[in-house]
Amino acid sequence: MKDIQGMPGTLGGLVLRFFQFAFAAVSLCVMATTSDFPSVTAFCYLVAAVSLQSVWSLSLAIVDIYALLVRRCLRNSRIVSLFTVGDGITSTLTFAAACASAGITVLIGNDLDNCAVNHCTRFETATAMAFLSWFAVSPSFLLNFWSLASK
């Protein structure tokens, strides 16, 4: 397998993992600080999905830091397969949760015109951060999947 930036064990991969973690953590913190998010199932799902995304991305960032420090190659097909499956699952969950939260946010804000009572800005911010986390995890998944397919 070629050494492509964005793959596990590269500086580009570490940067992607950092952004995945940062966006997911911000989404989690913003949504968790609203008092009424547990009343909506989609928002609870968003909290669960970005929590999983945060743990996954932070774990792989630590693995990337270790690989960079000891100059170890992480392009073993079993490791890349594990990363690909994990990225695929977490990205799908994060995207689905962000879409569900966006739908509820539009319903509350535009259709019900009920933003005065709810935390629409926080809901929108958390949803946007979840989408940004998904945008950051997509290149990791695609690069890992491509490297497996091109073997």
Coordinates of C-alpha atoms in Angstrom, one line a residue:
M1 CA 0.0 0.0 0.0
K2 CA 1.2 3.5 -0.8
D3 CA 1.9 6.1 1.8
I4 CA -0.9 8.7 1.0
Q5 CA -1.6 11.6 3.3
G6 CA -4.8 10.9 5.1
M7 CA -4.1 7.3 5.6
P8 CA -3.6 5.8 9.1
G9 CA -0.1 6.6 10.5
T10 CA 0.4 9.8 8.4
L11 CA 0.3 13.4 9.5
G12 CA -2.7 14.0 7.2
G13 CA -4.5 11.1 8.9
L14 CA -3.8 12.6 12.3
V15 CA -5.1 16.0 11.2
L16 CA -8.3 14.4 9.9
R17 CA -8.7 12.5 13.1
F18 CA -8.2 15.7 15.1
F19 CA -10.9 17.5 13.1
Q20 CA -13.3 14.6 13.4
F21 CA -12.8 14.6 17.2
A22 CA -13.0 18.4 17.5
F23 CA -16.2 18.8 15.5
A24 CA -17.9 15.8 17.2
A25 CA -16.9 17.0 20.7
V26 CA -18.2 20.5 20.0
S27 CA -21.5 19.1 18.7
L28 CA -21.7 16.9 21.8
C29 CA -21.0 19.7 24.2
V30 CA -23.4 22.2 22.6
M31 CA -26.2 19.7 22.5
A32 CA -25.6 18.4 26.0
T33 CA -25.7 21.9 27.5
T34 CA -29.3 22.4 26.3
S35 CA -31.8 21.5 28.9
D36 CA -34.5 20.2 26.6
F37 CA -32.6 17.9 24.2
P38 CA -33.7 14.7 25.9
S39 CA -37.3 15.4 25.0
V40 CA -36.5 14.8 21.2
T41 CA -35.3 11.4 20.1
A42 CA -33.3 12.7 17.2
F43 CA -31.3 14.9 19.5
C44 CA -30.6 12.0 21.8
Y45 CA -29.5 10.0 18.8
L46 CA -27.2 12.9 17.8
V47 CA -25.6 12.9 21.3
A48 CA -25.1 9.1 21.1
A49 CA -23.7 9.2 17.6
V50 CA -21.2 12.1 18.1
S51 CA -20.2 10.5 21.5
L52 CA -19.2 7.3 19.6
Q53 CA -17.6 9.4 16.9
S54 CA -15.5 11.3 19.5
V55 CA -14.3 8.1 21.2
W56 CA -13.5 6.5 17.9
S57 CA -11.6 9.5 16.5
L58 CA -9.7 10.2 19.7
S59 CA -8.7 6.5 19.9
L60 CA -7.4 6.5 16.3
A61 CA -5.7 9.8 16.8
I62 CA -3.8 8.3 19.7
V63 CA -2.8 5.4 17.5
D64 CA -1.7 7.8 14.8
I65 CA 0.4 9.8 17.2
Y66 CA 2.0 6.6 18.4
A67 CA 2.7 5.4 14.9
L68 CA 4.2 8.8 14.0
L69 CA 6.4 8.9 17.1
V70 CA 7.9 5.4 16.7
R71 CA 7.8 5.6 12.8
R72 CA 5.6 2.5 12.6
C73 CA 3.6 1.7 9.4
L74 CA -0.1 1.2 9.9
R75 CA -0.9 0.1 6.4
N76 CA -1.3 -3.6 7.3
S77 CA -4.5 -4.9 5.5
R78 CA -6.1 -6.1 8.8
I79 CA -5.5 -2.7 10.5
V80 CA -6.8 -0.8 7.5
S81 CA -9.8 -3.1 7.3
L82 CA -10.6 -2.4 11.0
F83 CA -10.2 1.3 10.4
T84 CA -12.4 1.2 7.3
V85 CA -15.2 -0.7 9.0
G86 CA -15.1 1.6 12.0
D87 CA -15.0 4.7 9.9
G88 CA -17.9 3.4 7.8
I89 CA -20.1 2.7 10.8
T90 CA -19.3 5.9 12.7
S91 CA -19.7 8.1 9.6
T92 CA -23.0 6.5 8.7
L93 CA -24.3 6.9 12.3
T94 CA -23.1 10.5 12.4
F95 CA -24.6 11.4 9.1
A96 CA -28.0 9.9 9.9
A97 CA -28.0 11.6 13.3
A98 CA -27.1 15.0 11.7
C99 CA -29.9 14.6 9.1
A100 CA -32.5 13.7 11.7
S101 CA -31.4 16.6 13.9
A102 CA -31.5 18.9 11.0
G103 CA -35.1 17.8 10.1
I104 CA -36.3 18.4 13.7
T105 CA -34.5 21.7 13.9
V106 CA -36.2 22.9 10.7
L107 CA -39.5 21.6 12.0
I108 CA -39.1 23.6 15.3
G109 CA -37.7 26.7 13.7
N110 CA -39.6 27.1 10.4
D111 CA -42.7 25.0 10.5
L112 CA -43.7 25.4 14.1
D113 CA -42.1 28.9 14.5
N114 CA -41.3 27.9 18.1
C115 CA -37.7 29.2 18.5
A116 CA -38.6 31.6 21.2
V117 CA -39.2 28.7 23.6
N118 CA -36.5 26.3 22.3
H119 CA -32.8 26.6 21.8
C120 CA -32.8 26.7 18.0
T121 CA -29.4 28.3 17.7
R122 CA -27.8 25.6 19.8
F123 CA -29.6 22.9 17.9
E124 CA -28.4 24.3 14.6
T125 CA -24.8 24.6 15.9
A126 CA -24.7 21.1 17.2
T127 CA -26.2 19.8 13.9
A128 CA -23.7 21.8 11.8
M129 CA -20.8 20.5 13.9
A130 CA -22.1 16.9 13.4
F131 CA -22.1 17.5 9.6
L132 CA -18.6 18.9 9.7
S133 CA -17.5 15.8 11.7
W134 CA -19.0 13.7 9.0
F135 CA -17.2 15.7 6.3
A136 CA -13.9 15.1 8.1
V137 CA -14.5 11.3 8.5
S138 CA -15.5 10.8 4.9
P139 CA -11.9 11.2 3.4
S140 CA -10.6 8.8 6.0
F141 CA -13.1 6.2 5.1
L142 CA -12.7 6.7 1.4
L143 CA -8.9 6.6 1.5
N144 CA -8.9 3.4 3.6
F145 CA -11.6 1.8 1.4
W146 CA -9.7 2.7 -1.7
S147 CA -6.4 1.3 -0.4
L148 CA -8.2 -2.0 0.4
A149 CA -9.9 -2.2 -3.0
S150 CA -6.7 -1.4 -4.9
K151 CA -4.6 -4.2 -3.3

